[in-house]
Coordinates of C-alpha atoms in Angstrom, one line a residue:
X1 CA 96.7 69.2 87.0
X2 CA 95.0 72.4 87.2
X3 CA 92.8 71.7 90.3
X4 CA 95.3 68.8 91.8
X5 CA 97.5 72.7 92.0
X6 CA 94.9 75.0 93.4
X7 CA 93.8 72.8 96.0
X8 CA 97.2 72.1 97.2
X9 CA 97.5 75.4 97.8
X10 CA 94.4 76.5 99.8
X11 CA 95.3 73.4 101.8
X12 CA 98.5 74.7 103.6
X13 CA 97.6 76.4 106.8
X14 CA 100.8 78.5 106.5
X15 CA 99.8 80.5 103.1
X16 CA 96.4 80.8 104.6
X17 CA 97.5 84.0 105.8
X18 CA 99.0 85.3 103.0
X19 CA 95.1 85.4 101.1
X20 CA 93.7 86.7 103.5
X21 CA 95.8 89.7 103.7
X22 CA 95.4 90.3 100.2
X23 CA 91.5 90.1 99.9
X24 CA 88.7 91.6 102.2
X25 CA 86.4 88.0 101.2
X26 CA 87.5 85.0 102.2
X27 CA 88.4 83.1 98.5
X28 CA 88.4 79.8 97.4
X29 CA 91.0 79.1 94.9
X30 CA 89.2 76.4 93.3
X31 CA 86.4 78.5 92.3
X32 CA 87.9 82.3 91.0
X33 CA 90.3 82.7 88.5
X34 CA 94.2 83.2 88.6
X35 CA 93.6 86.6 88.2
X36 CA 91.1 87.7 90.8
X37 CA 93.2 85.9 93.2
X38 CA 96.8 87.3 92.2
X39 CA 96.2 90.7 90.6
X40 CA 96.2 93.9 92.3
X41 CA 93.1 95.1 93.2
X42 CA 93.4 99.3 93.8
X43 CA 94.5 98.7 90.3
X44 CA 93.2 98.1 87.3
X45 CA 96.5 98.3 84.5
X46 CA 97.3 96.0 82.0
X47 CA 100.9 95.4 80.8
X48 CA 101.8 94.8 77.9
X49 CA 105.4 93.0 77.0
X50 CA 107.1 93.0 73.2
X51 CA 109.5 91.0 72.4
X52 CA 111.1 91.8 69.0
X53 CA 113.9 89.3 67.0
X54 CA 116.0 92.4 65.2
X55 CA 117.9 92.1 61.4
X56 CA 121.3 92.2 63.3
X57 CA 122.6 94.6 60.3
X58 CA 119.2 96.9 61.7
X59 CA 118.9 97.6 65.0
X60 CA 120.7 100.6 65.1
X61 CA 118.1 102.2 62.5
X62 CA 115.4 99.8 64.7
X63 CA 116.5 101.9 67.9
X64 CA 116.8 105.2 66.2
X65 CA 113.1 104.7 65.0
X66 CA 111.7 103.3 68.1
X67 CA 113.7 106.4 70.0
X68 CA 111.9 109.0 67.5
X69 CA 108.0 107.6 67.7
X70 CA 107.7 106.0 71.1
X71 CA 108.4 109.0 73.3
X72 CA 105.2 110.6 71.2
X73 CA 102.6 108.1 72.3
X74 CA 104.0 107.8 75.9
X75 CA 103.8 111.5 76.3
X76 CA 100.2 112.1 74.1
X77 CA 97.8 112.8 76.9
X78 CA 95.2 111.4 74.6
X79 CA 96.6 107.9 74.8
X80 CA 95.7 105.7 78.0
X81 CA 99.2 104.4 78.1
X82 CA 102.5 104.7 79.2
X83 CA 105.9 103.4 78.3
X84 CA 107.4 101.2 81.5
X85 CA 111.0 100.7 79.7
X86 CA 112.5 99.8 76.5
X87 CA 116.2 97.8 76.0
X88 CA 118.0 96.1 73.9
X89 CA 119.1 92.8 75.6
X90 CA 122.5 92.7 76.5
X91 CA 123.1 88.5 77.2
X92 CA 120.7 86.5 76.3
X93 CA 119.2 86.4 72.4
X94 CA 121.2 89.0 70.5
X95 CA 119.7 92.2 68.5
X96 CA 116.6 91.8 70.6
X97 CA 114.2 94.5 71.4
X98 CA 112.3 94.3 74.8
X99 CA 109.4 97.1 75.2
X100 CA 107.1 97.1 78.4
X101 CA 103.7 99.2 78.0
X102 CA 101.0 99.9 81.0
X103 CA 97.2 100.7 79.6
X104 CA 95.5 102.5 82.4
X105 CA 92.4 101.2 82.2
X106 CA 92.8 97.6 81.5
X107 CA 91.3 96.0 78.4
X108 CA 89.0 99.3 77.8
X109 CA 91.9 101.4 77.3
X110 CA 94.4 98.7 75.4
X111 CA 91.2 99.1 72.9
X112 CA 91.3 103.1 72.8
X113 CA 95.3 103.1 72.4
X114 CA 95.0 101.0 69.5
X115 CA 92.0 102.2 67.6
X116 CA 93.7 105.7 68.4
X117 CA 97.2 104.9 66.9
X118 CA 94.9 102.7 63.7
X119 CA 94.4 106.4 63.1
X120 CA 97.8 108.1 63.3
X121 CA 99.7 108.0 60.0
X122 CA 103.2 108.4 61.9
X123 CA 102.6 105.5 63.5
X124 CA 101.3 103.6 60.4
X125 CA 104.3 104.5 58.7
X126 CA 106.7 103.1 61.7
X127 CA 104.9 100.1 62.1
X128 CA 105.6 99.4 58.1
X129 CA 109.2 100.1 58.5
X130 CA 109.7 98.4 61.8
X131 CA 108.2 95.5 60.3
X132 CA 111.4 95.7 57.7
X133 CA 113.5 95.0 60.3
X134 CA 112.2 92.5 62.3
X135 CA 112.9 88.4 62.2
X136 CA 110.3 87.5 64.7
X137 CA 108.3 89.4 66.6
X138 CA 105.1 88.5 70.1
X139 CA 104.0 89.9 72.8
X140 CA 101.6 88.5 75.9
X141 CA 99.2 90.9 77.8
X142 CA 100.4 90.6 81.5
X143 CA 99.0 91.9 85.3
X144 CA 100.9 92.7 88.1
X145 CA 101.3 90.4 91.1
X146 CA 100.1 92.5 94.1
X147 CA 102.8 91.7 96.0
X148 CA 104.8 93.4 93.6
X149 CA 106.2 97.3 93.9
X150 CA 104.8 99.1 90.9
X151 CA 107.3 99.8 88.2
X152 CA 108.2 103.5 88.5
X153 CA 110.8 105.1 86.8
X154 CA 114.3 105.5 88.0
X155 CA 117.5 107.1 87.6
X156 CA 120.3 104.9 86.2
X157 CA 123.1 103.4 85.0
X158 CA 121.5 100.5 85.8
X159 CA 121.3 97.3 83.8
X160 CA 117.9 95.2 84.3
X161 CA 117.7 91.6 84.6
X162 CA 114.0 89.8 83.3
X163 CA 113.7 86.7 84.7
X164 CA 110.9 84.6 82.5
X165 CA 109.5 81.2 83.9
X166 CA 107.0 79.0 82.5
X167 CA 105.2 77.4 84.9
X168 CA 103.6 74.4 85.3
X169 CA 99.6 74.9 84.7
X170 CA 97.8 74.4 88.0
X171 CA 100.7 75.7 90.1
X172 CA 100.1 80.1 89.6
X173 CA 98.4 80.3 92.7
X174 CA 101.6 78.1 94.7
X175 CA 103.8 80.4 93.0
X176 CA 102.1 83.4 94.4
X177 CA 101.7 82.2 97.9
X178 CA 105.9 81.4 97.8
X179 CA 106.7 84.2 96.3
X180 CA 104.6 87.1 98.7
X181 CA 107.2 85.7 101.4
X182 CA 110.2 85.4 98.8
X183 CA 110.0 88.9 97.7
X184 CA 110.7 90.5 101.0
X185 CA 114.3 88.8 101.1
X186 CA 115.1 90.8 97.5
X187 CA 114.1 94.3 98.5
X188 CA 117.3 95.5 101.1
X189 CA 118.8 97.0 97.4
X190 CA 116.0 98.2 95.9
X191 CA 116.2 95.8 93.2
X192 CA 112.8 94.6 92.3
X193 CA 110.9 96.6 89.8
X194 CA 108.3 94.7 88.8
X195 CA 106.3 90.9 88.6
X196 CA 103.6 89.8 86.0
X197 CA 101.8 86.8 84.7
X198 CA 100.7 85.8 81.5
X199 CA 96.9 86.9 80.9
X200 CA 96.9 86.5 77.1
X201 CA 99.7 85.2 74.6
X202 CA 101.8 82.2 76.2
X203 CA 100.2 81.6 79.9
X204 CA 101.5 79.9 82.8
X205 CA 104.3 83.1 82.2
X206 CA 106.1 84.9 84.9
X207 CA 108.5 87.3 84.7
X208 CA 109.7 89.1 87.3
X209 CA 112.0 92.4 86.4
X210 CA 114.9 93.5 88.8
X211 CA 117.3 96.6 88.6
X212 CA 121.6 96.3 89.4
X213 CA 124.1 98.7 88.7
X214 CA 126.2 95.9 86.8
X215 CA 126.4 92.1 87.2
X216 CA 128.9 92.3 89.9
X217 CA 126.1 93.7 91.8
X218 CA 123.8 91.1 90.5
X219 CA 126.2 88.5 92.0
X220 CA 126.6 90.2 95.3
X221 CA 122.7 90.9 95.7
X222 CA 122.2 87.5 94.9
X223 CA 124.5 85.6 96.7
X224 CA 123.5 87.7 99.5
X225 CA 120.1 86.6 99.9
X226 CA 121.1 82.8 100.4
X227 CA 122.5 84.1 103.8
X228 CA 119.3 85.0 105.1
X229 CA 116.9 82.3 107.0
X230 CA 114.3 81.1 105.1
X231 CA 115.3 82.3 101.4
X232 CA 116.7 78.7 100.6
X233 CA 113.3 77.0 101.8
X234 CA 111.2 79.1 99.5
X235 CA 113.9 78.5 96.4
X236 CA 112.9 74.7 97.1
X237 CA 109.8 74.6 97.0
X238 CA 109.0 76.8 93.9
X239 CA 111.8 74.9 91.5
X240 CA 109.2 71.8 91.3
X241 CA 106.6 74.4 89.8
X242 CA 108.8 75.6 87.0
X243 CA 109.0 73.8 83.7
X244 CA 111.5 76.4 81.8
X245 CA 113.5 79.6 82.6
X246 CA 115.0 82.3 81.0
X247 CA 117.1 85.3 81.9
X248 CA 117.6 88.4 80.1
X249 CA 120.4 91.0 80.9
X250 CA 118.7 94.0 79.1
X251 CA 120.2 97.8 78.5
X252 CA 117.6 100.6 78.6
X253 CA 117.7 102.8 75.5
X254 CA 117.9 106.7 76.4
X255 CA 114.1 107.0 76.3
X256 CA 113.6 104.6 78.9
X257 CA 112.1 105.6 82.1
X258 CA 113.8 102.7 83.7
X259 CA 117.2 103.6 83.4

């Protein structure tokens, strides 16, 4: 499946173009990995995305906590990291936490973050009593797509939508080459924060992240892009690659820098 996908994909003259904007070398999908291919390359950050399944009765002491200790490491100069955004999700699975971490550095610096807070009692401490109030609880190590905007922070209200597919395996690269045309048709309203893929945890994930200052604007924004040429065509033919979806409607806590 995996190479019937890649070479699928190198074989339509009209994505051609599309690779070799992105790389200086001319690449052969069938012989570099997902990553190489897809990933920004003036970049080097790795994202991490939590998921956490909250006691209903505790996520109001969960989000006190995570509102006290978080702020510390995003803002410790020592620490390779930064907080993206942190929400509770709003529709979707209830009394879930939804954290989004970048490690500047990549792997190197996921490493020094986590020997570093190994070390930090506050931390130790918050982990054992977050850990009380969990149900479930995973994460996946993610990289941008470079076709992407970088997730920066912004001023709200806004509510965010994340938009989780699994795909199926073989098919990231066709997904890539769709979606560098697809994504120009959602950017008129500012909307799109960030896309990632699965590099460790549950692969074959996407999610891409969006912004809208409430869900009537989410309908509007969304309906509007079925207007424009070419949107439909692209919604075609990346359905067949998907094998499950999921949308989250998602409220940033205060001491998100997505708002």
């Amino acid at each position: 499946l995996m190479c019937r996908g890649l070479v699928s994909s190198a074989s339509r003259p009209r994505e051609d173009s599309w690779l070799k904007s992105l790389f200086v070398r001319k690449v052969d999908p069938r012989k570099d990995a997902h990553s190489n291919l897809l990933a920004k390359r003036e970049t080097s950050s790795l994202y991490k995305l939590q998921i956490h399944n909250v006691k209903p009765e505790c996520l109001d002491a969960y989000n006190k906590l995570c509102q006290e200790v978080l702020p510390k490491i995003h803002e410790e100069k020592h620490y390779p990291c930064a907080l993206v955004g942190t929400w509770n999700t709003w529709y979707g699975e209830q009394d879930q936490a939804v954290h989004l971490w970048r490690y500047e550095g990549g792997y190197p610096a996921l490493n020094e973050v986590m020997s570093k807070l190994r070390q930090n009692k506050e931390f130790t401490e918050f982990r054992k009593e977050r850990g009380n109030m969990l149900l479930s609880r995973k994460n996946q190590l993610l990289l941008e797509f470079s076709f992407w905007n970088e997730p920066v922070p912004r001023e709200g209200p806004n509510i965010y939508e994340l938009r989780s597919y699994q795909l199926r395996p073989g098919t990231m690269i066709e997904w890539g080459n769709y979606w560098a045309r697809a994504i120009r048709f959602r950017q008129d309203g500012n909307e799109a924060v960030g896309g990632f893929f699965s590099q460790i945890g549950q692969l074959y994930m996407v999610h891409h992240l969006w912004a809208y200052k409430d869900l009537q604007s989410r309908e509007d924004i969304r309906n509007a892009a079925w207007h424009k040429p070419g949107w439909d065509e692209l919604v075609y033919y990346t359905v067949p690659l998907i094998q499950e979806m999921e949308s989250r409607i998602m409220i940033p806590l205060k001491i998100s820098p997505l708002q």
